[in-house]
mmCIF file of C-alpha atoms and ligand atoms in Angstrom:
data_model
loop_
_atom_site.group_PDB
_atom_site.id
_atom_site.type_symbol
_atom_site.label_atom_id
_atom_site.label_comp_id
_atom_site.label_asym_id
_atom_site.label_seq_id
_atom_site.Cartn_x
_atom_site.Cartn_y
_atom_site.Cartn_z
ATOM 1 C CA MET H 1 -14.898 -6.091 -15.100
ATOM 2 C CA LYS H 2 -13.678 -2.628 -15.970
ATOM 3 C CA VAL H 3 -10.214 -1.645 -14.815
ATOM 4 C CA CYS H 4 -8.977 1.944 -14.918
ATOM 5 C CA VAL H 5 -5.226 1.866 -15.538
ATOM 6 C CA LEU H 6 -3.161 4.795 -14.219
ATOM 7 C CA ALA H 7 0.429 4.068 -15.203
ATOM 8 C CA GLY H 8 1.748 7.350 -13.764
ATOM 9 C CA ASP H 9 5.350 8.560 -13.828
ATOM 10 C CA GLY H 10 8.917 7.242 -13.669
ATOM 11 C CA ILE H 11 8.964 3.449 -13.775
ATOM 12 C CA GLY H 12 5.125 3.441 -13.548
ATOM 13 C CA PRO H 13 4.483 2.821 -17.272
ATOM 14 C CA GLU H 14 7.180 0.098 -17.475
ATOM 15 C CA ILE H 15 5.919 -1.968 -14.536
ATOM 16 C CA THR H 16 2.227 -1.464 -15.336
ATOM 17 C CA ALA H 17 2.814 -2.755 -18.876
ATOM 18 C CA GLU H 18 4.033 -6.086 -17.470
ATOM 19 C CA ALA H 19 1.052 -6.434 -15.112
ATOM 20 C CA LEU H 20 -1.260 -5.761 -18.068
ATOM 21 C CA ARG H 21 0.437 -8.473 -20.128
ATOM 22 C CA VAL H 22 -0.243 -10.925 -17.300
ATOM 23 C CA LEU H 23 -3.917 -9.884 -17.063
ATOM 24 C CA GLU H 24 -4.238 -10.072 -20.849
ATOM 25 C CA ALA H 25 -2.888 -13.623 -20.781
ATOM 26 C CA LEU H 26 -5.620 -14.514 -18.268
ATOM 27 C CA ARG H 27 -8.136 -12.764 -20.504
ATOM 28 C CA SER H 28 -7.207 -15.022 -23.390
ATOM 29 C CA ASP H 29 -7.964 -17.878 -20.967
ATOM 30 C CA GLY H 30 -11.473 -16.526 -20.394
ATOM 31 C CA LEU H 31 -11.099 -13.789 -17.736
ATOM 32 C CA LYS H 32 -13.614 -11.055 -18.567
ATOM 33 C CA ILE H 33 -11.657 -7.851 -18.095
ATOM 34 C CA GLU H 34 -11.420 -4.518 -19.937
ATOM 35 C CA PHE H 35 -8.897 -1.708 -19.533
ATOM 36 C CA GLU H 36 -9.190 2.057 -19.866
ATOM 37 C CA HIS H 37 -6.122 4.247 -19.478
ATOM 38 C CA ALA H 38 -5.959 7.722 -17.919
ATOM 39 C CA LEU H 39 -3.459 10.253 -16.583
ATOM 40 C CA LEU H 40 -2.488 10.692 -12.934
ATOM 41 C CA GLY H 41 0.430 12.508 -11.293
ATOM 42 C CA GLY H 42 3.200 14.381 -13.083
ATOM 43 C CA GLY H 43 2.078 13.355 -16.577
ATOM 44 C CA ALA H 44 -1.378 14.708 -15.784
ATOM 45 C CA VAL H 45 0.136 17.980 -14.497
ATOM 46 C CA ASP H 46 2.092 18.367 -17.737
ATOM 47 C CA ALA H 47 -0.963 17.682 -19.905
ATOM 48 C CA THR H 48 -3.694 19.490 -17.947
ATOM 49 C CA GLY H 49 -2.138 21.406 -15.026
ATOM 50 C CA ASP H 50 -3.966 19.116 -12.563
ATOM 51 C CA PRO H 51 -2.457 15.929 -11.030
ATOM 52 C CA TYR H 52 -5.948 14.356 -10.863
ATOM 53 C CA PRO H 53 -7.922 15.715 -13.825
ATOM 54 C CA GLU H 54 -11.711 15.414 -14.040
ATOM 55 C CA ALA H 55 -11.498 12.923 -16.966
ATOM 56 C CA THR H 56 -9.398 10.596 -14.778
ATOM 57 C CA SER H 57 -11.731 11.036 -11.835
ATOM 58 C CA LYS H 58 -14.715 10.083 -14.032
ATOM 59 C CA LEU H 59 -13.041 6.905 -15.340
ATOM 60 C CA ALA H 60 -11.895 5.942 -11.842
ATOM 61 C CA ARG H 61 -15.392 6.411 -10.389
ATOM 62 C CA GLU H 62 -16.943 4.321 -13.181
ATOM 63 C CA ALA H 63 -14.408 1.477 -13.028
ATOM 64 C CA ASP H 64 -14.678 -1.651 -10.871
ATOM 65 C CA ALA H 65 -11.032 -1.355 -9.862
ATOM 66 C CA ILE H 66 -7.995 0.838 -10.451
ATOM 67 C CA LEU H 67 -4.513 -0.416 -11.253
ATOM 68 C CA LEU H 68 -1.865 2.215 -10.518
ATOM 69 C CA GLY H 69 1.865 2.304 -11.256
ATOM 70 C CA ALA H 70 3.476 5.135 -9.291
ATOM 71 C CA VAL H 71 3.576 8.919 -9.435
ATOM 72 C CA GLY H 72 6.067 11.688 -8.811
ATOM 73 C CA GLY H 73 9.591 12.715 -9.697
ATOM 74 C CA PRO H 74 12.107 15.544 -9.289
ATOM 75 C CA LYS H 75 10.634 17.425 -12.256
ATOM 76 C CA TRP H 76 7.524 18.277 -10.213
ATOM 77 C CA ASP H 77 9.075 18.619 -6.732
ATOM 78 C CA THR H 78 9.165 22.432 -6.779
ATOM 79 C CA LEU H 79 5.489 22.901 -7.732
ATOM 80 C CA PRO H 80 3.018 24.267 -5.159
ATOM 81 C CA ARG H 81 1.631 21.479 -2.917
ATOM 82 C CA GLU H 82 -1.777 21.338 -4.677
ATOM 83 C CA GLN H 83 -0.146 20.650 -8.060
ATOM 84 C CA ARG H 84 2.288 17.991 -6.920
ATOM 85 C CA PRO H 85 1.785 14.483 -8.342
ATOM 86 C CA GLU H 86 1.461 12.997 -4.827
ATOM 87 C CA ARG H 87 -1.503 15.328 -4.227
ATOM 88 C CA GLY H 88 -3.265 13.518 -7.095
ATOM 89 C CA LEU H 89 -2.744 10.254 -5.233
ATOM 90 C CA LEU H 90 -4.208 11.620 -1.986
ATOM 91 C CA ARG H 91 -7.177 13.022 -3.896
ATOM 92 C CA ILE H 92 -8.029 9.810 -5.737
ATOM 93 C CA ARG H 93 -7.815 7.815 -2.486
ATOM 94 C CA ALA H 94 -10.068 10.301 -0.703
ATOM 95 C CA GLU H 95 -12.562 10.618 -3.566
ATOM 96 C CA LEU H 96 -12.955 6.856 -3.946
ATOM 97 C CA GLY H 97 -13.161 6.435 -0.175
ATOM 98 C CA VAL H 98 -10.610 3.613 -0.210
ATOM 99 C CA PHE H 99 -10.069 3.703 3.537
ATOM 100 C CA ALA H 100 -8.534 0.250 4.019
ATOM 101 C CA ASN H 101 -4.958 -0.177 2.856
ATOM 102 C CA LEU H 102 -3.795 -3.795 2.914
ATOM 103 C CA ARG H 103 -0.044 -4.260 2.691
ATOM 104 C CA PRO H 104 1.300 -7.774 2.913
ATOM 105 C CA ALA H 105 4.995 -8.162 3.742
ATOM 106 C CA ILE H 106 6.038 -11.639 2.701
ATOM 107 C CA LEU H 107 9.580 -12.926 2.644
ATOM 108 C CA TYR H 108 9.894 -15.420 -0.194
ATOM 109 C CA PRO H 109 12.332 -18.154 0.897
ATOM 110 C CA GLU H 110 14.444 -17.580 -2.241
ATOM 111 C CA LEU H 111 15.002 -13.941 -1.198
ATOM 112 C CA ALA H 112 16.000 -14.580 2.430
ATOM 113 C CA ASN H 113 19.445 -13.087 1.794
ATOM 114 C CA ALA H 114 17.952 -9.836 0.476
ATOM 115 C CA SER H 115 16.787 -8.833 3.972
ATOM 116 C CA SER H 116 19.024 -6.665 6.130
ATOM 117 C CA LEU H 117 18.048 -8.846 9.112
ATOM 118 C CA LYS H 118 19.450 -12.287 9.913
ATOM 119 C CA PRO H 119 17.703 -15.071 7.945
ATOM 120 C CA GLU H 120 16.558 -16.845 11.154
ATOM 121 C CA ILE H 121 14.741 -13.685 12.273
ATOM 122 C CA VAL H 122 12.884 -13.113 8.993
ATOM 123 C CA SER H 123 12.628 -16.465 7.186
ATOM 124 C CA GLY H 124 8.980 -17.371 6.683
ATOM 125 C CA LEU H 125 7.839 -13.829 7.509
ATOM 126 C CA ASP H 126 4.242 -13.250 6.419
ATOM 127 C CA ILE H 127 2.639 -10.114 7.906
ATOM 128 C CA LEU H 128 -0.419 -8.185 6.775
ATOM 129 C CA ILE H 129 -0.518 -4.527 7.753
ATOM 130 C CA VAL H 130 -3.990 -2.974 7.619
ATOM 131 C CA ARG H 131 -3.562 0.798 7.505
ATOM 132 C CA GLU H 132 -6.417 3.314 7.690
ATOM 133 C CA LEU H 133 -5.908 5.473 4.621
ATOM 134 C CA THR H 134 -8.357 8.363 4.403
ATOM 135 C CA GLY H 135 -8.334 9.917 7.882
ATOM 136 C CA ASP H 136 -5.963 10.833 10.710
ATOM 137 C CA ILE H 137 -3.493 13.701 10.758
ATOM 138 C CA TYR H 138 -2.980 13.497 6.965
ATOM 139 C CA PHE H 139 -6.508 14.770 6.319
ATOM 140 C CA GLY H 140 -7.599 16.334 9.648
ATOM 141 C CA GLN H 141 -8.681 19.983 9.730
ATOM 142 C CA PRO H 142 -7.649 22.574 10.757
ATOM 143 C CA ARG H 143 -4.100 22.564 9.482
ATOM 144 C CA GLY H 144 -1.683 25.157 8.252
ATOM 145 C CA ILE H 145 1.333 27.391 8.701
ATOM 146 C CA GLU H 146 0.837 30.913 10.083
ATOM 147 C CA VAL H 147 2.545 33.603 12.126
ATOM 148 C CA ARG H 148 1.600 33.521 15.829
ATOM 149 C CA ASP H 149 2.837 34.718 19.186
ATOM 150 C CA THR H 150 5.054 32.036 20.724
ATOM 151 C CA PRO H 151 7.340 31.851 23.805
ATOM 152 C CA TRP H 152 10.122 32.679 21.312
ATOM 153 C CA GLY H 153 8.374 35.776 19.975
ATOM 154 C CA GLU H 154 6.240 36.236 16.868
ATOM 155 C CA GLN H 155 7.120 33.589 14.308
ATOM 156 C CA ARG H 156 5.657 30.960 11.998
ATOM 157 C CA VAL H 157 4.055 27.854 13.514
ATOM 158 C CA GLY H 158 2.929 24.774 11.633
ATOM 159 C CA TRP H 159 0.105 22.526 12.884
ATOM 160 C CA ASN H 160 -2.076 19.558 11.941
ATOM 161 C CA THR H 161 -5.029 17.809 13.516
ATOM 162 C CA MET H 162 -5.082 14.117 14.411
ATOM 163 C CA ILE H 163 -8.737 13.099 14.326
ATOM 164 C CA TYR H 164 -10.789 9.889 14.028
ATOM 165 C CA ALA H 165 -14.537 9.364 14.366
ATOM 166 C CA GLU H 166 -15.699 6.151 16.048
ATOM 167 C CA GLU H 167 -17.228 4.787 12.838
ATOM 168 C CA GLU H 168 -13.999 5.476 10.944
ATOM 169 C CA ILE H 169 -12.174 3.299 13.453
ATOM 170 C CA ARG H 170 -14.893 0.655 13.431
ATOM 171 C CA ARG H 171 -14.904 0.183 9.644
ATOM 172 C CA ILE H 172 -11.112 -0.310 9.441
ATOM 173 C CA GLY H 173 -11.352 -2.537 12.517
ATOM 174 C CA ARG H 174 -13.877 -4.737 10.696
ATOM 175 C CA VAL H 175 -11.529 -5.158 7.715
ATOM 176 C CA ALA H 176 -8.682 -6.118 10.067
ATOM 177 C CA PHE H 177 -10.694 -8.570 12.209
ATOM 178 C CA GLU H 178 -12.073 -10.224 9.038
ATOM 179 C CA ALA H 179 -8.567 -10.493 7.554
ATOM 180 C CA ALA H 180 -7.257 -12.006 10.809
ATOM 181 C CA ARG H 181 -10.111 -14.509 10.721
ATOM 182 C CA LYS H 182 -8.912 -15.744 7.308
ATOM 183 C CA ARG H 183 -5.297 -16.032 8.520
ATOM 184 C CA SER H 184 -3.903 -17.116 11.904
ATOM 185 C CA LYS H 185 -6.656 -15.385 13.933
ATOM 186 C CA ARG H 186 -4.278 -12.982 15.669
ATOM 187 C CA LEU H 187 -4.689 -9.208 15.441
ATOM 188 C CA CYS H 188 -2.400 -6.568 16.936
ATOM 189 C CA SER H 189 -3.775 -3.019 17.100
ATOM 190 C CA VAL H 190 -1.120 -0.283 17.249
ATOM 191 C CA ASP H 191 -1.740 3.122 18.854
ATOM 192 C CA LYS H 192 -0.171 5.756 21.128
ATOM 193 C CA MET H 193 -2.947 5.825 23.729
ATOM 194 C CA ASN H 194 -0.596 6.842 26.556
ATOM 195 C CA VAL H 195 -0.124 10.283 24.937
ATOM 196 C CA LEU H 196 -2.814 10.921 22.303
ATOM 197 C CA GLU H 197 -6.562 11.086 23.066
ATOM 198 C CA CYS H 198 -7.340 10.332 19.429
ATOM 199 C CA THR H 199 -5.648 6.951 19.727
ATOM 200 C CA GLN H 200 -7.120 6.350 23.189
ATOM 201 C CA LEU H 201 -10.486 6.380 21.387
ATOM 202 C CA TRP H 202 -8.963 4.055 18.768
ATOM 203 C CA ARG H 203 -8.060 1.534 21.477
ATOM 204 C CA GLU H 204 -11.482 1.765 23.143
ATOM 205 C CA VAL H 205 -13.354 1.154 19.878
ATOM 206 C CA ILE H 206 -11.121 -1.742 18.736
ATOM 207 C CA THR H 207 -11.351 -3.333 22.196
ATOM 208 C CA ASP H 208 -15.128 -3.032 22.103
ATOM 209 C CA MET H 209 -15.236 -4.727 18.673
ATOM 210 C CA ALA H 210 -13.351 -7.769 19.913
ATOM 211 C CA LYS H 211 -16.538 -9.180 21.472
ATOM 212 C CA ASP H 212 -17.936 -9.636 17.934
ATOM 213 C CA TYR H 213 -14.868 -11.660 16.931
ATOM 214 C CA PRO H 214 -14.385 -14.113 19.819
ATOM 215 C CA ASP H 215 -12.315 -16.397 17.554
ATOM 216 C CA VAL H 216 -9.680 -13.643 16.990
ATOM 217 C CA GLU H 217 -7.032 -13.022 19.652
ATOM 218 C CA LEU H 218 -6.629 -9.238 19.981
ATOM 219 C CA SER H 219 -3.549 -7.547 21.412
ATOM 220 C CA HIS H 220 -2.518 -3.879 21.642
ATOM 221 C CA MET H 221 0.903 -2.299 21.246
ATOM 222 C CA LEU H 222 2.213 1.261 21.461
ATOM 223 C CA VAL H 223 3.636 2.447 18.154
ATOM 224 C CA ASP H 224 7.175 3.053 19.428
ATOM 225 C CA ASN H 225 7.315 -0.490 20.777
ATOM 226 C CA ALA H 226 5.802 -1.831 17.533
ATOM 227 C CA ALA H 227 8.566 -0.147 15.526
ATOM 228 C CA MET H 228 11.114 -1.853 17.763
ATOM 229 C CA GLN H 229 9.404 -5.266 17.810
ATOM 230 C CA LEU H 230 9.173 -5.275 13.999
ATOM 231 C CA VAL H 231 12.949 -5.417 13.734
ATOM 232 C CA LYS H 232 13.523 -7.448 16.902
ATOM 233 C CA ALA H 233 11.042 -10.296 16.425
ATOM 234 C CA PRO H 234 8.863 -9.602 13.374
ATOM 235 C CA LYS H 235 7.393 -13.100 13.191
ATOM 236 C CA GLN H 236 5.359 -12.449 16.380
ATOM 237 C CA PHE H 237 2.972 -10.422 14.174
ATOM 238 C CA ASP H 238 0.303 -11.708 11.852
ATOM 239 C CA VAL H 239 -2.285 -8.986 11.112
ATOM 240 C CA VAL H 240 -1.503 -5.463 12.357
ATOM 241 C CA VAL H 241 -4.116 -2.682 12.270
ATOM 242 C CA THR H 242 -3.299 0.981 12.779
ATOM 243 C CA GLY H 243 -4.084 4.550 11.746
ATOM 244 C CA ASN H 244 -2.900 6.405 8.676
ATOM 245 C CA MET H 245 0.341 7.963 9.940
ATOM 246 C CA PHE H 246 1.589 5.075 12.104
ATOM 247 C CA GLY H 247 0.593 2.699 9.287
ATOM 248 C CA ASP H 248 2.542 4.709 6.731
ATOM 249 C CA ILE H 249 5.729 4.333 8.739
ATOM 250 C CA LEU H 250 5.263 0.772 10.023
ATOM 251 C CA SER H 251 4.250 -0.632 6.639
ATOM 252 C CA ASP H 252 7.398 0.795 5.023
ATOM 253 C CA GLU H 253 9.457 -0.650 7.864
ATOM 254 C CA ALA H 254 7.765 -4.048 7.504
ATOM 255 C CA SER H 255 8.217 -4.036 3.747
ATOM 256 C CA MET H 256 11.938 -3.435 4.054
ATOM 257 C CA LEU H 257 12.277 -6.467 6.349
ATOM 258 C CA THR H 258 11.749 -8.463 3.192
ATOM 259 C CA GLY H 259 14.630 -6.560 1.614
ATOM 260 C CA SER H 260 12.753 -5.984 -1.584
ATOM 261 C CA ILE H 261 10.528 -2.946 -2.042
ATOM 262 C CA GLY H 262 10.116 -4.061 -5.669
ATOM 263 C CA MET H 263 8.231 -7.191 -4.513
ATOM 264 C CA LEU H 264 5.456 -5.768 -2.365
ATOM 265 C CA PRO H 265 1.921 -5.140 -3.591
ATOM 266 C CA SER H 266 -0.892 -3.213 -1.920
ATOM 267 C CA ALA H 267 -4.658 -2.943 -2.065
ATOM 268 C CA SER H 268 -6.780 0.000 -0.912
ATOM 269 C CA LEU H 269 -10.445 -0.929 -0.529
ATOM 270 C CA ASP H 270 -13.726 0.885 0.026
ATOM 271 C CA ALA H 271 -16.715 -0.546 1.906
ATOM 272 C CA ASN H 272 -17.815 -2.524 -1.196
ATOM 273 C CA ASN H 273 -14.373 -3.924 -2.046
ATOM 274 C CA LYS H 274 -13.896 -1.571 -4.965
ATOM 275 C CA GLY H 275 -10.182 -1.038 -4.856
ATOM 276 C CA LEU H 276 -7.085 0.802 -5.897
ATOM 277 C CA TYR H 277 -4.155 -1.552 -6.443
ATOM 278 C CA GLU H 278 -0.558 -0.403 -6.591
ATOM 279 C CA PRO H 279 2.978 -1.459 -5.715
ATOM 280 C CA SER H 280 4.217 -0.233 -2.319
ATOM 281 C CA HIS H 281 7.183 1.556 -3.882
ATOM 282 C CA GLY H 282 7.367 4.915 -5.656
ATOM 283 C CA SER H 283 8.243 5.969 -9.190
ATOM 284 C CA ALA H 284 11.997 5.278 -8.790
ATOM 285 C CA PRO H 285 13.212 8.179 -10.979
ATOM 286 C CA ASP H 286 16.803 6.926 -10.583
ATOM 287 C CA ILE H 287 16.096 3.863 -12.746
ATOM 288 C CA ALA H 288 13.154 5.109 -14.844
ATOM 289 C CA GLY H 289 13.360 4.423 -18.580
ATOM 290 C CA LYS H 290 16.178 1.925 -18.205
ATOM 291 C CA GLY H 291 14.031 -1.210 -18.371
ATOM 292 C CA VAL H 292 15.483 -2.590 -15.121
ATOM 293 C CA ALA H 293 12.651 -2.008 -12.613
ATOM 294 C CA ASN H 294 11.122 -4.978 -10.844
ATOM 295 C CA PRO H 295 7.537 -5.429 -12.092
ATOM 296 C CA LEU H 296 6.613 -8.133 -9.550
ATOM 297 C CA ALA H 297 5.017 -5.792 -6.962
ATOM 298 C CA THR H 298 2.679 -4.493 -9.670
ATOM 299 C CA ILE H 299 1.969 -7.994 -10.997
ATOM 300 C CA LEU H 300 1.182 -9.116 -7.420
ATOM 301 C CA SER H 301 -1.045 -6.024 -7.016
ATOM 302 C CA ALA H 302 -3.009 -7.244 -10.060
ATOM 303 C CA ALA H 303 -3.395 -10.593 -8.250
ATOM 304 C CA MET H 304 -4.775 -8.760 -5.195
ATOM 305 C CA MET H 305 -7.201 -6.964 -7.512
ATOM 306 C CA LEU H 306 -8.548 -10.266 -8.800
ATOM 307 C CA ARG H 307 -8.863 -11.571 -5.225
ATOM 308 C CA TYR H 308 -10.463 -8.598 -3.449
ATOM 309 C CA SER H 309 -12.416 -6.696 -6.111
ATOM 310 C CA PHE H 310 -13.387 -9.529 -8.450
ATOM 311 C CA GLY H 311 -13.584 -12.423 -5.983
ATOM 312 C CA ASP H 312 -11.454 -14.522 -8.358
ATOM 313 C CA GLU H 313 -9.228 -16.355 -5.891
ATOM 314 C CA ALA H 314 -8.194 -18.973 -8.451
ATOM 315 C CA SER H 315 -6.704 -16.431 -10.878
ATOM 316 C CA ALA H 316 -5.023 -14.558 -8.004
ATOM 317 C CA VAL H 317 -3.360 -17.752 -6.795
ATOM 318 C CA ARG H 318 -2.335 -18.589 -10.379
ATOM 319 C CA ILE H 319 -0.429 -15.300 -10.643
ATOM 320 C CA GLU H 320 1.134 -15.660 -7.175
ATOM 321 C CA ASN H 321 2.274 -19.194 -7.969
ATOM 322 C CA ALA H 322 3.771 -17.998 -11.258
ATOM 323 C CA VAL H 323 5.763 -15.352 -9.330
ATOM 324 C CA ARG H 324 6.975 -17.990 -6.827
ATOM 325 C CA LYS H 325 8.019 -20.144 -9.766
ATOM 326 C CA VAL H 326 10.126 -17.458 -11.495
ATOM 327 C CA LEU H 327 11.896 -16.768 -8.187
ATOM 328 C CA ALA H 328 12.571 -20.500 -7.765
ATOM 329 C CA GLN H 329 13.890 -20.559 -11.335
ATOM 330 C CA GLY H 330 16.424 -17.915 -10.274
ATOM 331 C CA TYR H 331 15.230 -14.888 -12.267
ATOM 332 C CA ARG H 332 16.067 -11.605 -10.504
ATOM 333 C CA THR H 333 15.821 -7.917 -11.385
ATOM 334 C CA GLY H 334 18.646 -5.686 -10.106
ATOM 335 C CA ASP H 335 16.970 -4.835 -6.784
ATOM 336 C CA ILE H 336 16.872 -8.502 -5.685
ATOM 337 C CA PHE H 337 19.878 -9.803 -7.629
ATOM 338 C CA GLU H 338 22.544 -11.874 -5.886
ATOM 339 C CA PRO H 339 25.451 -13.828 -7.358
ATOM 340 C CA GLY H 340 24.395 -17.194 -8.742
ATOM 341 C CA THR H 341 20.999 -15.958 -9.970
ATOM 342 C CA THR H 342 19.994 -14.780 -13.452
ATOM 343 C CA ARG H 343 19.771 -10.996 -13.800
ATOM 344 C CA VAL H 344 16.858 -9.907 -15.984
ATOM 345 C CA GLY H 345 15.193 -6.630 -16.958
ATOM 346 C CA THR H 346 11.588 -5.551 -16.511
ATOM 347 C CA LYS H 347 10.291 -7.083 -19.735
ATOM 348 C CA GLN H 348 12.217 -10.330 -19.347
ATOM 349 C CA MET H 349 10.764 -10.702 -15.848
ATOM 350 C CA GLY H 350 7.313 -10.216 -17.373
ATOM 351 C CA ASP H 351 8.170 -12.863 -20.018
ATOM 352 C CA ALA H 352 9.223 -15.294 -17.271
ATOM 353 C CA VAL H 353 5.953 -14.781 -15.345
ATOM 354 C CA LEU H 354 3.959 -15.311 -18.553
ATOM 355 C CA ALA H 355 5.881 -18.509 -19.272
ATOM 356 C CA ALA H 356 5.262 -19.714 -15.707
ATOM 357 C CA LEU H 357 1.530 -18.908 -16.030
HETATM 358 P P1 NAD O 1 10.996 4.917 -4.513
HETATM 359 O O1 NAD O 1 10.206 3.791 -3.935
HETATM 360 O O2 NAD O 1 10.538 5.442 -5.823
HETATM 361 O O3 NAD O 1 12.520 4.467 -4.668
HETATM 362 C C1 NAD O 1 13.330 4.084 -3.556
HETATM 363 C C2 NAD O 1 14.471 3.186 -4.056
HETATM 364 O O4 NAD O 1 13.930 1.898 -4.406
HETATM 365 C C3 NAD O 1 15.153 3.713 -5.322
HETATM 366 O O5 NAD O 1 16.516 3.414 -5.265
HETATM 367 C C4 NAD O 1 14.503 2.928 -6.434
HETATM 368 O O6 NAD O 1 15.336 2.746 -7.564
HETATM 369 C C5 NAD O 1 14.190 1.594 -5.753
HETATM 370 N N1 NAD O 1 12.986 0.963 -6.325
HETATM 371 C C6 NAD O 1 11.704 1.329 -6.101
HETATM 372 N N2 NAD O 1 10.888 0.553 -6.807
HETATM 373 C C7 NAD O 1 11.642 -0.331 -7.480
HETATM 374 C C8 NAD O 1 11.372 -1.389 -8.398
HETATM 375 N N3 NAD O 1 10.121 -1.708 -8.769
HETATM 376 N N4 NAD O 1 12.404 -2.090 -8.905
HETATM 377 C C9 NAD O 1 13.663 -1.792 -8.541
HETATM 378 N N5 NAD O 1 13.997 -0.806 -7.695
HETATM 379 C C10 NAD O 1 13.001 -0.077 -7.160
HETATM 380 O O7 NAD O 1 10.999 6.083 -3.413
HETATM 381 P P2 NAD O 1 11.623 7.558 -3.469
HETATM 382 O O8 NAD O 1 12.914 7.543 -4.214
HETATM 383 O O9 NAD O 1 11.582 8.047 -2.086
HETATM 384 O O10 NAD O 1 10.570 8.407 -4.295
HETATM 385 C C11 NAD O 1 10.665 8.671 -5.689
HETATM 386 C C12 NAD O 1 9.408 9.381 -6.169
HETATM 387 O O11 NAD O 1 8.268 8.516 -5.990
HETATM 388 C C13 NAD O 1 9.086 10.644 -5.368
HETATM 389 O O12 NAD O 1 8.616 11.614 -6.263
HETATM 390 C C14 NAD O 1 7.992 10.212 -4.418
HETATM 391 O O13 NAD O 1 7.148 11.249 -4.027
HETATM 392 C C15 NAD O 1 7.260 9.205 -5.266
HETATM 393 N N6 NAD O 1 6.509 8.193 -4.493
HETATM 394 C C16 NAD O 1 5.340 7.781 -5.053
HETATM 395 C C17 NAD O 1 4.607 6.784 -4.430
HETATM 396 C C18 NAD O 1 3.353 6.306 -5.106
HETATM 397 O O14 NAD O 1 3.141 6.615 -6.263
HETATM 398 N N7 NAD O 1 2.541 5.527 -4.442
HETATM 399 C C19 NAD O 1 5.067 6.192 -3.239
HETATM 400 C C20 NAD O 1 6.294 6.622 -2.714
HETATM 401 C C21 NAD O 1 7.014 7.621 -3.368
#
């Protein structure tokens, strides 16, 4: 199994190093895995002028899976849009066709106090958000900013296109129905069909698919209500499926219910389960280089990689159990620290996971 490692910027290299130590420990136990490193994001801009250079693209296309840290930082914020690190991320997702973004939001019992919501509302929370990742208004054409005649005179207007083809909806729907099947068999599809034709089609296609999954209970919710319900009664949800833009917002909201952005992994899969695995958070420039970042989201992303791309459920569960164990032992990085627990840095957290493994 060949893994392309893209450590990226900011805390990316620090957290990726810990995930690699965990995978290397499994390798010494017999896991057949090889790593190749390449540049993505700001580091790639500095070295080549391109946030997603051809050499990286080649390695990523040849690999069985990609493990990514995070990209971006203030140093590159003033560059033209095409050269920004985040553009590299959009390009690699689009090129690899990883259209299904799986973002679990799990509240570990030991971290119940880290949530901004009352413990009784969030304790035991275990949601999976399935977000479409390569379509919608983020990629739709035409788009742009140009001077036009408007009711307020000639001035600049900005516009984007929200667009989904039926098959694009169907393939993300399949991923979501299948995931619901493996969990509590409940799927909530989120749209804005009362206002947007694009999402009216979304609802029609998802509703039509339900007949192929009679064992899954399908419900629909408008996105504004979903945003409200997520903070009012989040445990009503199990698997949620939605488009790229609504999914972007709702998955960040869901992740913060757990109070710990540093804990949440993600997987982005193509039709053959080749995947891009990365923590849900960004490059955290404010703490980069200090050795204090939480590596657990990246370590848990490596577990998702073993589960979804390599079909190695046993190794995935081994890593997840090791993470549960270090939390039970009281180890905490700064982002999840509370009095009475043991504050550790990035590397010490990695050491604790290795010891638990
Ligand atoms: P961020 O997720 O990087 O940071 C938000 C806050 O969470 C910061 O206070 C940070 O210190 C903290 N944090 C994040 N990850 C942490 C961890 N593992 N351990 C401890 N604390 C952690 O979001 P931001 O500040 O909005 O963005 C910073 C940069 O990251 C920007 O350049 C942005 O474009 C980029 N970004 C990249 C990705 C990605 O690579 N997938 C995603 C989001 C943002």
